[in-house]
GROMACS .gro file of C-alpha atoms in nm:
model
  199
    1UNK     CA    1   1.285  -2.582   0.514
    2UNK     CA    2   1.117  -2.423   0.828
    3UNK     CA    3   1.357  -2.613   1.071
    4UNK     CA    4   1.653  -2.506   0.865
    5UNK     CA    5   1.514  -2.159   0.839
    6UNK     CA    6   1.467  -2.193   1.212
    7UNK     CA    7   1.752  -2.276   1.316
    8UNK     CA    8   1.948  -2.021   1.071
    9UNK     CA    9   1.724  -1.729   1.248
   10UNK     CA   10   1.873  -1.851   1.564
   11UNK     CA   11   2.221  -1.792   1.475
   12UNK     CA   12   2.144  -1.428   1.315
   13UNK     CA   13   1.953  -1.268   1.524
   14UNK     CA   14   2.242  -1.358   1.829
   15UNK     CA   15   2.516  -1.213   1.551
   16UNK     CA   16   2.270  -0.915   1.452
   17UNK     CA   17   2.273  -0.874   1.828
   18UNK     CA   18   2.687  -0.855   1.874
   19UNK     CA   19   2.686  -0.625   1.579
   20UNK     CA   20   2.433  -0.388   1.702
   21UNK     CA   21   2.611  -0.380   2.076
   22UNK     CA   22   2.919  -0.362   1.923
   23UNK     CA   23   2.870  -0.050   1.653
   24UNK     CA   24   2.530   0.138   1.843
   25UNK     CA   25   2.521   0.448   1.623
   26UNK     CA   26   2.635   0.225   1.287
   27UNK     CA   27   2.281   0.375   1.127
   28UNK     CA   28   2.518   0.732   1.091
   29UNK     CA   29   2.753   0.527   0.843
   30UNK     CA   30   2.466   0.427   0.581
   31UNK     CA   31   2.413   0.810   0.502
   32UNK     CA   32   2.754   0.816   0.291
   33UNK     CA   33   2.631   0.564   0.093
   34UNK     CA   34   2.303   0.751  -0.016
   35UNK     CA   35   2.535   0.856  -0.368
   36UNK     CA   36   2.561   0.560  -0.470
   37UNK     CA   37   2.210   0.441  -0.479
   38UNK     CA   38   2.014   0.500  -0.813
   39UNK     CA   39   1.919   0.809  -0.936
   40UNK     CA   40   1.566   0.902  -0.858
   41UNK     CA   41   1.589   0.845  -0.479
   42UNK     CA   42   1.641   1.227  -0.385
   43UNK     CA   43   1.270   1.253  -0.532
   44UNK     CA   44   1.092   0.954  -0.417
   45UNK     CA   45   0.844   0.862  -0.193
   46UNK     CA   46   1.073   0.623   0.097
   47UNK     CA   47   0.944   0.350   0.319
   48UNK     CA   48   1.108   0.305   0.645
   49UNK     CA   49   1.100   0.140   0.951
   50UNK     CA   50   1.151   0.234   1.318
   51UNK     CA   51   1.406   0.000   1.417
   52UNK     CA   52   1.314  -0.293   1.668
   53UNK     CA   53   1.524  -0.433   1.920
   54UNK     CA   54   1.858  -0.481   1.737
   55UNK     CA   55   1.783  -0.370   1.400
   56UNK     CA   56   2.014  -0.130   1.190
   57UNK     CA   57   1.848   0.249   1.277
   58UNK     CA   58   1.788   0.391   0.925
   59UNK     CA   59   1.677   0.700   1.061
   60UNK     CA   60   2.005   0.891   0.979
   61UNK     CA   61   1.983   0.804   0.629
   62UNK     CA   62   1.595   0.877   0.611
   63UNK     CA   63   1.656   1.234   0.724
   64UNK     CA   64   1.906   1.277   0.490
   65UNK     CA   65   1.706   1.213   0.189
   66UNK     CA   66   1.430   1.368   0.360
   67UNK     CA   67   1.697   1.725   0.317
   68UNK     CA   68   1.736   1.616  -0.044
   69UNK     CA   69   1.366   1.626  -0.143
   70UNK     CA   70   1.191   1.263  -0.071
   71UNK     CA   71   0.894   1.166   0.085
   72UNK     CA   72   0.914   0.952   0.425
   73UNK     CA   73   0.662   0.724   0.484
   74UNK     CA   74   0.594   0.426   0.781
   75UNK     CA   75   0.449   0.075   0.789
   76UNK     CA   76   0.176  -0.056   0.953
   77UNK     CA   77   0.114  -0.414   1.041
   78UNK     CA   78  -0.184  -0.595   1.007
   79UNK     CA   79  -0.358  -0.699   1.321
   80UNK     CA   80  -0.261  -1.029   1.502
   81UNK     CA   81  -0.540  -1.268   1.336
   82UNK     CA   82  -0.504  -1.080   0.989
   83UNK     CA   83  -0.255  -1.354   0.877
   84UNK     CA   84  -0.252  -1.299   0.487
   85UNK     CA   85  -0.261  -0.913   0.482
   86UNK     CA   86   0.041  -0.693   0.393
   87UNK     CA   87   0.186  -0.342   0.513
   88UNK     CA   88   0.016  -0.074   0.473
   89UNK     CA   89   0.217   0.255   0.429
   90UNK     CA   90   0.142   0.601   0.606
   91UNK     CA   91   0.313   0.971   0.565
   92UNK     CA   92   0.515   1.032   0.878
   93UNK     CA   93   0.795   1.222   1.014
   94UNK     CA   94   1.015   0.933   1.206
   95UNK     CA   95   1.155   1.151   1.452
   96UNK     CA   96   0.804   1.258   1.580
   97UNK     CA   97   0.705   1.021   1.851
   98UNK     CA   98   0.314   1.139   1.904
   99UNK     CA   99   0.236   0.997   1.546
  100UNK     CA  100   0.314   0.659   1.659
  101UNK     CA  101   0.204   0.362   1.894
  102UNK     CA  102   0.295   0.000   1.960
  103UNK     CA  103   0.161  -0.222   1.731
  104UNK     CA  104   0.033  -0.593   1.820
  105UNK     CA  105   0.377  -0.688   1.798
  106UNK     CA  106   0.519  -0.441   2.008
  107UNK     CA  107   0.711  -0.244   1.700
  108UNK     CA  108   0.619   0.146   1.712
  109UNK     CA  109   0.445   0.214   1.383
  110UNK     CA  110   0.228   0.549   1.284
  111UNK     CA  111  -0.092   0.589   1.334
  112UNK     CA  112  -0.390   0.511   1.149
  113UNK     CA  113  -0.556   0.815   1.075
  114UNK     CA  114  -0.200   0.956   0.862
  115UNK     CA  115  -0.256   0.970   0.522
  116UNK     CA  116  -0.187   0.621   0.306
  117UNK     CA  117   0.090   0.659   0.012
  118UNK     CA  118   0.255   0.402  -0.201
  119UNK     CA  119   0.654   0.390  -0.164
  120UNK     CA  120   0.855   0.372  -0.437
  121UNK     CA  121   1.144   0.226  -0.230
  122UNK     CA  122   1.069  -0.011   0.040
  123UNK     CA  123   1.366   0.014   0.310
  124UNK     CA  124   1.350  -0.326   0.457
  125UNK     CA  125   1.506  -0.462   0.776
  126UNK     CA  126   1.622  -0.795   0.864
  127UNK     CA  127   1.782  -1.087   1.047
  128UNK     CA  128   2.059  -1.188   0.749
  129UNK     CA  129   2.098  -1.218   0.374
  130UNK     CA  130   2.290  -1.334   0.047
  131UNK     CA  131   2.465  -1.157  -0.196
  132UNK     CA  132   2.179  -1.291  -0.415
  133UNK     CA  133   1.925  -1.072  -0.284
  134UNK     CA  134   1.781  -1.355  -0.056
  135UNK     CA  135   1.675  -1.239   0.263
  136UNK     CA  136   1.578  -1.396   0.639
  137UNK     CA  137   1.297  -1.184   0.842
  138UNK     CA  138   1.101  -1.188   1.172
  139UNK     CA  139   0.912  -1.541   0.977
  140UNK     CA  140   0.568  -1.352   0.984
  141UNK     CA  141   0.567  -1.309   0.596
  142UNK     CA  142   0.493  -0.929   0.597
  143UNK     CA  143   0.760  -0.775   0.340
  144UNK     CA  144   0.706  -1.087   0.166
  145UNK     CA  145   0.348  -1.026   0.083
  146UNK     CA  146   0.427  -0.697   0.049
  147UNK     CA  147   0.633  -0.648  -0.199
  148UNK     CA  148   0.527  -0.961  -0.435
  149UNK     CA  149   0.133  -0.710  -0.361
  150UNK     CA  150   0.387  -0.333  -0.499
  151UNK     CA  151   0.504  -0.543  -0.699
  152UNK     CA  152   0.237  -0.643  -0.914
  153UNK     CA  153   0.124  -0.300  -0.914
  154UNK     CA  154   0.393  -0.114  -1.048
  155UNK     CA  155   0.800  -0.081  -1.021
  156UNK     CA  156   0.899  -0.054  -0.670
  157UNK     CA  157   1.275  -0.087  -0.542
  158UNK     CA  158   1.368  -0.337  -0.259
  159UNK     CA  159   1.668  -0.247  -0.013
  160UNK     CA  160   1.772  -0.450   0.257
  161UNK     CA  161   1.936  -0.253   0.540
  162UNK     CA  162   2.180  -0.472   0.757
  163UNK     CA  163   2.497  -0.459   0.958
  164UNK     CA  164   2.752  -0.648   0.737
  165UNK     CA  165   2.797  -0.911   0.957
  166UNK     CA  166   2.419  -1.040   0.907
  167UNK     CA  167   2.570  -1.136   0.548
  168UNK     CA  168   2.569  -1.579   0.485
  169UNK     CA  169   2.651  -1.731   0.229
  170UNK     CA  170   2.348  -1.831   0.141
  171UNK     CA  171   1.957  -1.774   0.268
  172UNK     CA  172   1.728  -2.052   0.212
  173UNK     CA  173   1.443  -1.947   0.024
  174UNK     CA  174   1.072  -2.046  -0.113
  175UNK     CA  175   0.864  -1.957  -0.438
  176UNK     CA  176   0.713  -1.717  -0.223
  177UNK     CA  177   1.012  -1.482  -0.095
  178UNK     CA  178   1.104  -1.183  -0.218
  179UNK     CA  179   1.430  -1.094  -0.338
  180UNK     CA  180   1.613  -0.761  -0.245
  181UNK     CA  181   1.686  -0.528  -0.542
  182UNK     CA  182   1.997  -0.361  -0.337
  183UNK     CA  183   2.187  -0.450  -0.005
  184UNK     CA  184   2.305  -0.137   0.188
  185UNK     CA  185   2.523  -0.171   0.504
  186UNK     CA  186   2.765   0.066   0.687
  187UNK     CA  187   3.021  -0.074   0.458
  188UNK     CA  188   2.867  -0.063   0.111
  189UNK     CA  189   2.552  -0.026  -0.083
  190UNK     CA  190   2.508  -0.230  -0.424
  191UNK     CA  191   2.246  -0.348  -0.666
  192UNK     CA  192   2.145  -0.735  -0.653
  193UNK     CA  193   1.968  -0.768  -0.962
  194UNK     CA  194   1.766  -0.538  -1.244
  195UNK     CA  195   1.436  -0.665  -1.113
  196UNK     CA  196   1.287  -0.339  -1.055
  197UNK     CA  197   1.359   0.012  -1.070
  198UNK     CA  198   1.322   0.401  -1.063
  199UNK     CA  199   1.421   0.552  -1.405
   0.00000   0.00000   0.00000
């Protein structure tokens, strides 16, 4: 399973590449989908991400919910040797640079004095996916062990932001992955499966 997983991140992140060169400012497209996502999302509290390297820029879409009423919020990583940990999520405003620095990985992430919140939506990035929800990341495991950890807390909504063309037929997946609630591209957003939820 790792060597086919390998080998399938290969392939994705060079088409994730071509997609991002290709389409630059393809983050702008995602805000017209923001209507069709459930109801609830105007007032929620919003994970993010700052996008690294070639990953879809969900910054459009975050300040456009951000207009509508919800709460933005950041991840931190655990530090390299902290193999088991999760995310940890922090109130910031993704357009202001001087609440961030480079994480152990190299991904810009807020600081760690902002305040700590739980999302209630968990934008997620990645290398590809399956209209089954599956999805193929970075292979460190953090949304993984995040979200099965929100998860077991309380309802929390999944969405997988992509370019289209990171969609395969299908993702190999483990007991341990976590599935995507919602797949949102520049092309279309739509629900996976009723796994969790904002009423």
């Amino acid at each position: 399973m790792i060597e086919v997983k390998s080998e399938l991140r290969s392939a994705l992140i060079v088409a994730r590449a071509k997609a991002c060169a290709d389409a630059p400012q393809a983050g702008d497209a995602l805000v017209a989908h923001i209507s069709a996502l459930p109801d609830g999302v105007q007032n929620a509290v919003i994970a993010s991400y700052i996008p690294f390297k070639t990953e879809m820029d969900p910054r459009p879409m975050m300040r456009a919910l951000a207009a509508q009423g919800a709460k933005l919020c950041l991840p931190r990583t655990p530090p390299k040797g902290g193999e088991g940990a999760g995310l940890t999520f922090h109130l910031c405003d993704p357009d202001d640079p001087s609440l961030f620095e480079k994480s152990a990985w190299g991904v810009m992430e807020p600081k760690a004095h902002l305040p700590l919140v739980r999302p209630d939506i968990v934008l997620v990035p990645l290398l590809g996916f399956d209209r089954a929800g599956h999805r193929l990341g970075q292979g460190q495991g953090h949304y993984d062990r995040t979200l099965q950890a929100l998860r077991a807390a309380g309802p929390v909504l999944a969405i997988g932001v992509a370019f289209a063309a990171q969609e395969v037929e299908q993702i190999p997946f483990e007991a341990h992955d976590q599935r995507l609630d919602w797949i949102i591209t520049p092309i279309e957003a739509y629900p996976i499966a009723t796994q969790s939820g904002i009423e």
